[in-house]
Amino acid sequence: MTHVSRRKFAALAACAAASPFAFERTPSTAQPIAARDLFDRIKKQLEAQIGAAWKAESIDGLKAGDPAAIVTGVATTALATLDVLRQAVKAGANVVVTSQPAFYSRADARTPPAGRGARGASSDTPRPADPVFAAKNALVDERKLVIFRLNEHWRLRQPDAFSQGLARAMRWTTYQSSSDPRQFDLPALTVQALIASIEKQLRIGGGLRAVGDPRTTVRRIGLLPGSTPIQASLNMLPNVDVILAGEVREWESVEYARDTVAAGGKKALILVGRVVSEEPGMSLCAEWLKTIAPEIPVQHIAAGDPYWRPA
């Protein structure tokens, strides 16, 4: 047996605390993998699983960083916030796989959209640098991070990974309906009790909102994580007691649910926010990535609920 001195043991322990990935590495026989090769694996595996080619025009793909960078570790997250990126660096990961845009718009460009804050100014007038974009870009560049967005194709997997992850986070998997994998038949409880359980299991700070009578007894819950179009709400609400969703347009699904309740329907709509609703699905993504790239350390870093509730 090799003897390890107290001093060496303390040094090893400190190293592990600073970089949780350090002790998860595959033996040195594993070949280094570039970010682009990891992304190719992701694309090929998902193409096989969804039975369709990777979309040429997609929100998914490389958003920042050098695709030739050697991967030291991967962090999955619902949203690559500045704090998440810092945690990834601390953990030893240089690749971040995010569900939602890192740069505040669908285009996910590393610069503010043209015209922002420029009303009344001529088009050739240089605008001052945005300090938030600048700070995020500086971190990405200085730490040589690579950001890859994975939402559209991850959602195409069957069963839907975001609903699957959300159900697991809520500990509802044993209640899954045989008729629809997004629906769950729970023991009877009130809307208020359901909300308390959701807040606890998803660690919600202040972002939860609900439509409906908190005293209503419910059983069947339908899941619509992410951003929900009105048609999805119209299709699901007649068949469930409650929809648990990420976010919706307020003048669409919220008002439809409110009018349903006003008309006598014993229904409820519970919104937890897009990021919170997709976080469990990206935790599931981390587990999946470990199966297609076992030589790379992978972990999930939650962005968390961005809201807080005033006292």
Tab-separated table of C-alpha atoms in Angstrom:
chain	number	residue	atom	x	y	z
A	1	MET	CA	0.000	0.000	0.000
A	2	THR	CA	1.316	3.431	-0.909
A	3	HIS	CA	1.617	5.712	2.108
A	4	VAL	CA	0.177	9.197	1.684
A	5	SER	CA	1.413	11.825	4.119
A	6	ARG	CA	-1.025	14.154	5.843
A	7	ARG	CA	0.433	17.079	3.936
A	8	LYS	CA	-0.041	15.350	0.553
A	9	PHE	CA	-3.538	14.226	1.504
A	10	ALA	CA	-4.464	17.799	2.456
A	11	ALA	CA	-3.112	19.061	-0.859
A	12	LEU	CA	-5.119	16.473	-2.790
A	13	ALA	CA	-8.279	17.317	-0.850
A	14	ALA	CA	-7.820	21.024	-1.555
A	15	CYS	CA	-7.387	20.273	-5.236
A	16	ALA	CA	-10.602	18.258	-5.275
A	17	ALA	CA	-12.532	21.042	-3.563
A	18	ALA	CA	-11.279	23.603	-6.067
A	19	SER	CA	-12.082	21.381	-9.058
A	20	PRO	CA	-14.758	18.686	-8.518
A	21	PHE	CA	-13.946	17.269	-11.963
A	22	ALA	CA	-10.376	16.437	-10.936
A	23	PHE	CA	-11.139	13.016	-9.440
A	24	GLU	CA	-13.729	12.070	-12.054
A	25	ARG	CA	-11.316	11.801	-14.953
A	26	THR	CA	-10.976	8.655	-16.996
A	27	PRO	CA	-7.485	7.070	-16.858
A	28	SER	CA	-4.803	8.742	-18.963
A	29	THR	CA	-5.318	6.241	-21.809
A	30	ALA	CA	-8.353	8.300	-22.922
A	31	GLN	CA	-7.671	10.452	-25.958
A	32	PRO	CA	-8.313	14.211	-25.732
A	33	ILE	CA	-11.464	15.344	-27.498
A	34	ALA	CA	-12.047	18.699	-29.165
A	35	ALA	CA	-15.284	20.609	-28.597
A	36	ARG	CA	-16.272	20.196	-32.256
A	37	ASP	CA	-15.907	16.415	-31.940
A	38	LEU	CA	-18.131	16.397	-28.862
A	39	PHE	CA	-20.736	18.444	-30.713
A	40	ASP	CA	-20.571	16.037	-33.662
A	41	ARG	CA	-21.286	13.175	-31.253
A	42	ILE	CA	-24.242	15.058	-29.809
A	43	LYS	CA	-25.662	15.710	-33.273
A	44	LYS	CA	-25.212	12.136	-34.512
A	45	GLN	CA	-26.696	10.591	-31.375
A	46	LEU	CA	-29.708	12.888	-31.431
A	47	GLU	CA	-30.244	12.359	-35.156
A	48	ALA	CA	-30.372	8.625	-34.481
A	49	GLN	CA	-32.740	9.024	-31.547
A	50	ILE	CA	-35.188	11.437	-33.188
A	51	GLY	CA	-34.967	9.778	-36.587
A	52	ALA	CA	-34.258	12.983	-38.483
A	53	ALA	CA	-31.300	15.003	-39.695
A	54	TRP	CA	-29.982	17.929	-37.667
A	55	LYS	CA	-31.847	21.035	-38.774
A	56	ALA	CA	-29.825	23.329	-41.014
A	57	GLU	CA	-31.628	26.380	-39.610
A	58	SER	CA	-31.772	25.928	-35.849
A	59	ILE	CA	-31.388	27.856	-32.626
A	60	ASP	CA	-29.032	25.076	-31.504
A	61	GLY	CA	-25.299	25.193	-32.115
A	62	LEU	CA	-22.030	26.877	-31.170
A	63	LYS	CA	-22.575	30.348	-29.678
A	64	ALA	CA	-19.146	31.294	-28.325
A	65	GLY	CA	-15.610	29.987	-28.110
A	66	ASP	CA	-13.185	27.939	-30.171
A	67	PRO	CA	-14.590	24.643	-31.496
A	68	ALA	CA	-11.036	23.286	-31.648
A	69	ALA	CA	-10.564	23.696	-27.884
A	70	ILE	CA	-9.774	20.470	-26.017
A	71	VAL	CA	-12.601	19.657	-23.621
A	72	THR	CA	-11.573	19.612	-19.966
A	73	GLY	CA	-15.096	19.198	-18.632
A	74	VAL	CA	-18.725	19.897	-19.525
A	75	ALA	CA	-21.414	21.715	-17.561
A	76	THR	CA	-25.058	21.556	-18.613
A	77	THR	CA	-27.516	24.236	-17.544
A	78	ALA	CA	-30.878	25.716	-18.453
A	79	LEU	CA	-29.231	29.124	-18.852
A	80	ALA	CA	-25.553	30.066	-19.079
A	81	THR	CA	-25.694	33.011	-16.700
A	82	LEU	CA	-22.555	34.823	-15.603
A	83	ASP	CA	-22.739	32.976	-12.295
A	84	VAL	CA	-23.129	29.593	-14.014
A	85	LEU	CA	-20.086	30.328	-16.198
A	86	ARG	CA	-18.057	31.216	-13.114
A	87	GLN	CA	-19.116	27.990	-11.413
A	88	ALA	CA	-18.156	26.026	-14.513
A	89	VAL	CA	-14.694	27.590	-14.476
A	90	LYS	CA	-14.286	26.780	-10.786
A	91	ALA	CA	-15.335	23.191	-11.462
A	92	GLY	CA	-12.813	22.802	-14.264
A	93	ALA	CA	-15.280	22.755	-17.179
A	94	ASN	CA	-14.591	24.747	-20.319
A	95	VAL	CA	-17.664	23.655	-22.307
A	96	VAL	CA	-21.135	24.803	-21.266
A	97	VAL	CA	-24.205	23.235	-22.862
A	98	THR	CA	-27.161	25.553	-22.327
A	99	SER	CA	-30.847	25.257	-23.140
A	100	GLN	CA	-31.545	28.980	-23.372
A	101	PRO	CA	-29.553	31.837	-24.989
A	102	ALA	CA	-26.454	33.014	-23.158
A	103	PHE	CA	-26.676	36.463	-24.761
A	104	TYR	CA	-30.225	37.615	-24.020
A	105	SER	CA	-31.976	37.131	-27.380
A	106	ARG	CA	-33.064	34.423	-29.787
A	107	ALA	CA	-30.175	35.369	-32.089
A	108	ASP	CA	-27.782	34.755	-29.171
A	109	ALA	CA	-25.229	37.151	-30.659
A	110	ARG	CA	-22.330	38.267	-28.458
A	111	THR	CA	-23.165	41.945	-29.102
A	112	PRO	CA	-26.371	43.875	-28.311
A	113	PRO	CA	-28.994	43.947	-31.085
A	114	ALA	CA	-28.509	46.838	-33.508
A	115	GLY	CA	-30.384	49.961	-32.521
A	116	ARG	CA	-30.666	49.228	-28.814
A	117	GLY	CA	-30.441	52.523	-26.959
A	118	ALA	CA	-29.766	54.380	-30.200
A	119	ARG	CA	-33.122	56.076	-30.779
A	120	GLY	CA	-32.596	59.458	-32.344
A	121	ALA	CA	-28.923	58.846	-33.070
A	122	SER	CA	-27.491	58.525	-36.560
A	123	SER	CA	-26.650	55.021	-37.742
A	124	ASP	CA	-22.932	55.813	-37.952
A	125	THR	CA	-22.726	57.077	-34.374
A	126	PRO	CA	-20.735	54.571	-32.315
A	127	ARG	CA	-22.600	53.334	-29.276
A	128	PRO	CA	-20.896	52.878	-25.924
A	129	ALA	CA	-20.053	49.279	-25.056
A	130	ASP	CA	-22.684	47.440	-23.034
A	131	PRO	CA	-21.017	46.615	-19.690
A	132	VAL	CA	-23.008	43.402	-19.181
A	133	PHE	CA	-22.175	41.996	-22.607
A	134	ALA	CA	-18.574	43.122	-22.068
A	135	ALA	CA	-18.286	41.330	-18.721
A	136	LYS	CA	-19.707	38.083	-20.056
A	137	ASN	CA	-17.571	38.174	-23.184
A	138	ALA	CA	-14.480	38.905	-21.106
A	139	LEU	CA	-15.093	35.844	-18.949
A	140	VAL	CA	-15.689	33.649	-22.014
A	141	ASP	CA	-12.521	34.904	-23.723
A	142	GLU	CA	-10.229	34.971	-20.692
A	143	ARG	CA	-11.218	31.480	-19.559
A	144	LYS	CA	-11.460	30.139	-23.122
A	145	LEU	CA	-15.002	28.885	-22.604
A	146	VAL	CA	-17.074	27.252	-25.321
A	147	ILE	CA	-20.851	27.704	-25.219
A	148	PHE	CA	-23.141	25.340	-27.136
A	149	ARG	CA	-26.898	25.739	-27.187
A	150	LEU	CA	-29.016	22.581	-27.111
A	151	ASN	CA	-32.758	23.073	-26.904
A	152	GLU	CA	-34.648	22.413	-30.113
A	153	HIS	CA	-33.171	18.984	-30.820
A	154	TRP	CA	-33.076	17.919	-27.172
A	155	ARG	CA	-36.812	18.632	-27.026
A	156	LEU	CA	-37.450	16.384	-30.038
A	157	ARG	CA	-36.396	13.254	-28.150
A	158	GLN	CA	-39.169	10.906	-27.136
A	159	PRO	CA	-40.196	10.879	-24.427
A	160	ASP	CA	-39.681	14.646	-24.175
A	161	ALA	CA	-36.577	15.084	-22.037
A	162	PHE	CA	-37.798	18.325	-20.458
A	163	SER	CA	-41.093	16.770	-19.290
A	164	GLN	CA	-39.274	13.622	-18.227
A	165	GLY	CA	-36.792	15.615	-16.173
A	166	LEU	CA	-39.471	17.808	-14.597
A	167	ALA	CA	-41.526	14.763	-13.593
A	168	ARG	CA	-38.474	13.172	-12.020
A	169	ALA	CA	-37.636	16.362	-10.099
A	170	MET	CA	-41.209	16.387	-8.768
A	171	ARG	CA	-40.984	12.652	-7.916
A	172	TRP	CA	-44.006	11.889	-10.066
A	173	THR	CA	-42.606	9.236	-12.392
A	174	THR	CA	-44.638	6.420	-10.795
A	175	TYR	CA	-47.825	8.405	-11.469
A	176	GLN	CA	-47.317	8.745	-15.225
A	177	SER	CA	-50.472	8.278	-17.285
A	178	SER	CA	-50.483	5.413	-19.780
A	179	SER	CA	-52.324	7.592	-22.300
A	180	ASP	CA	-49.950	10.572	-22.324
A	181	PRO	CA	-46.357	10.610	-20.976
A	182	ARG	CA	-46.744	14.308	-20.078
A	183	GLN	CA	-49.690	13.637	-17.749
A	184	PHE	CA	-49.581	12.314	-14.185
A	185	ASP	CA	-52.376	10.992	-11.956
A	186	LEU	CA	-51.546	11.976	-8.388
A	187	PRO	CA	-53.386	11.206	-5.164
A	188	ALA	CA	-55.992	13.949	-4.639
A	189	LEU	CA	-54.634	17.200	-3.224
A	190	THR	CA	-55.530	20.885	-3.279
A	191	VAL	CA	-53.981	23.393	-5.645
A	192	GLN	CA	-52.413	25.084	-2.616
A	193	ALA	CA	-50.790	21.827	-1.468
A	194	LEU	CA	-49.577	21.189	-4.998
A	195	ILE	CA	-47.996	24.638	-5.137
A	196	ALA	CA	-46.221	24.040	-1.822
A	197	SER	CA	-44.781	20.792	-3.181
A	198	ILE	CA	-43.652	22.445	-6.434
A	199	GLU	CA	-41.937	25.283	-4.567
A	200	LYS	CA	-40.079	22.794	-2.384
A	201	GLN	CA	-39.021	20.297	-5.047
A	202	LEU	CA	-37.987	22.896	-7.643
A	203	ARG	CA	-36.479	25.290	-5.067
A	204	ILE	CA	-38.430	28.251	-6.338
A	205	GLY	CA	-37.589	31.633	-4.857
A	206	GLY	CA	-40.326	33.921	-6.123
A	207	GLY	CA	-41.090	33.060	-9.727
A	208	LEU	CA	-44.169	30.881	-9.247
A	209	ARG	CA	-47.566	32.242	-10.306
A	210	ALA	CA	-50.917	30.490	-10.377
A	211	VAL	CA	-54.395	30.870	-11.837
A	212	GLY	CA	-57.328	29.121	-10.142
A	213	ASP	CA	-58.854	28.551	-6.708
A	214	PRO	CA	-56.177	27.310	-4.261
A	215	ARG	CA	-58.855	25.226	-2.489
A	216	THR	CA	-59.736	23.208	-5.604
A	217	THR	CA	-58.989	19.493	-5.343
A	218	VAL	CA	-56.938	18.183	-8.261
A	219	ARG	CA	-55.508	14.870	-9.420
A	220	ARG	CA	-54.331	14.896	-13.027
A	221	ILE	CA	-51.370	17.162	-13.776
A	222	GLY	CA	-50.126	18.022	-17.268
A	223	LEU	CA	-46.564	19.204	-17.910
A	224	LEU	CA	-45.604	21.871	-20.452
A	225	PRO	CA	-42.045	22.933	-19.548
A	226	GLY	CA	-40.358	25.726	-21.462
A	227	SER	CA	-42.379	28.257	-23.422
A	228	THR	CA	-45.976	27.177	-24.077
A	229	PRO	CA	-47.938	28.335	-27.146
A	230	ILE	CA	-51.678	28.807	-26.725
A	231	GLN	CA	-52.507	25.756	-28.835
A	232	ALA	CA	-50.679	23.476	-26.405
A	233	SER	CA	-52.751	24.879	-23.530
A	234	LEU	CA	-55.992	24.511	-25.513
A	235	ASN	CA	-55.145	20.889	-26.248
A	236	MET	CA	-54.110	19.923	-22.730
A	237	LEU	CA	-56.321	21.811	-20.252
A	238	PRO	CA	-59.600	19.959	-21.065
A	239	ASN	CA	-57.891	16.657	-20.201
A	240	VAL	CA	-56.163	17.621	-16.942
A	241	ASP	CA	-56.968	19.425	-13.700
A	242	VAL	CA	-53.755	21.463	-13.661
A	243	ILE	CA	-51.138	22.494	-16.174
A	244	LEU	CA	-47.659	22.958	-14.737
A	245	ALA	CA	-45.822	25.100	-17.289
A	246	GLY	CA	-42.730	27.215	-17.676
A	247	GLU	CA	-43.907	30.441	-19.242
A	248	VAL	CA	-46.796	31.537	-21.478
A	249	ARG	CA	-48.036	34.716	-23.112
A	250	GLU	CA	-50.147	36.303	-20.405
A	251	TRP	CA	-52.922	37.366	-22.765
A	252	GLU	CA	-53.214	33.838	-24.206
A	253	SER	CA	-52.981	30.835	-21.889
A	254	VAL	CA	-53.363	32.791	-18.637
A	255	GLU	CA	-56.612	34.424	-19.743
A	256	TYR	CA	-57.918	31.197	-21.239
A	257	ALA	CA	-57.313	29.474	-17.893
A	258	ARG	CA	-58.874	32.353	-15.970
A	259	ASP	CA	-61.997	32.311	-18.122
A	260	THR	CA	-62.185	28.531	-17.781
A	261	VAL	CA	-62.270	28.933	-13.987
A	262	ALA	CA	-64.793	31.796	-14.237
A	263	ALA	CA	-67.045	29.523	-16.302
A	264	GLY	CA	-67.049	26.952	-13.504
A	265	GLY	CA	-64.136	24.759	-14.522
A	266	LYS	CA	-62.223	23.184	-11.640
A	267	LYS	CA	-58.883	23.902	-13.254
A	268	ALA	CA	-55.585	25.617	-12.495
A	269	LEU	CA	-52.539	26.873	-14.340
A	270	ILE	CA	-49.208	27.011	-12.491
A	271	LEU	CA	-46.224	28.820	-14.000
A	272	VAL	CA	-42.701	28.392	-12.637
A	273	GLY	CA	-40.696	30.186	-15.322
A	274	ARG	CA	-38.951	28.846	-18.416
A	275	VAL	CA	-35.546	28.375	-16.795
A	276	VAL	CA	-36.808	26.599	-13.674
A	277	SER	CA	-39.055	24.319	-15.731
A	278	GLU	CA	-36.220	23.307	-18.075
A	279	GLU	CA	-33.513	22.848	-15.440
A	280	PRO	CA	-34.411	19.215	-14.631
A	281	GLY	CA	-34.337	18.377	-18.336
A	282	MET	CA	-30.806	19.741	-18.613
A	283	SER	CA	-29.797	17.709	-15.567
A	284	LEU	CA	-31.036	14.710	-17.534
A	285	CYS	CA	-28.920	15.966	-20.444
A	286	ALA	CA	-25.811	15.775	-18.254
A	287	GLU	CA	-26.545	12.117	-17.534
A	288	TRP	CA	-27.064	11.452	-21.247
A	289	LEU	CA	-23.799	13.173	-22.182
A	290	LYS	CA	-21.920	10.868	-19.827
A	291	THR	CA	-23.128	7.905	-21.899
A	292	ILE	CA	-22.014	9.319	-25.258
A	293	ALA	CA	-18.743	10.849	-24.008
A	294	PRO	CA	-17.670	8.704	-21.029
A	295	GLU	CA	-14.101	10.004	-21.195
A	296	ILE	CA	-15.214	13.540	-20.316
A	297	PRO	CA	-16.282	14.706	-16.821
A	298	VAL	CA	-19.813	16.127	-16.943
A	299	GLN	CA	-21.994	17.770	-14.331
A	300	HIS	CA	-25.121	19.904	-14.161
A	301	ILE	CA	-25.059	23.466	-12.800
A	302	ALA	CA	-28.467	24.994	-12.096
A	303	ALA	CA	-29.068	28.617	-12.994
A	304	GLY	CA	-31.797	28.810	-10.315
A	305	ASP	CA	-34.948	30.889	-10.043
A	306	PRO	CA	-34.056	34.478	-11.036
A	307	TYR	CA	-36.901	35.982	-9.010
A	308	TRP	CA	-37.421	36.748	-5.341
A	309	ARG	CA	-40.633	37.529	-3.547
A	310	PRO	CA	-40.954	40.801	-1.574
A	311	ALA	CA	-41.946	40.311	2.063
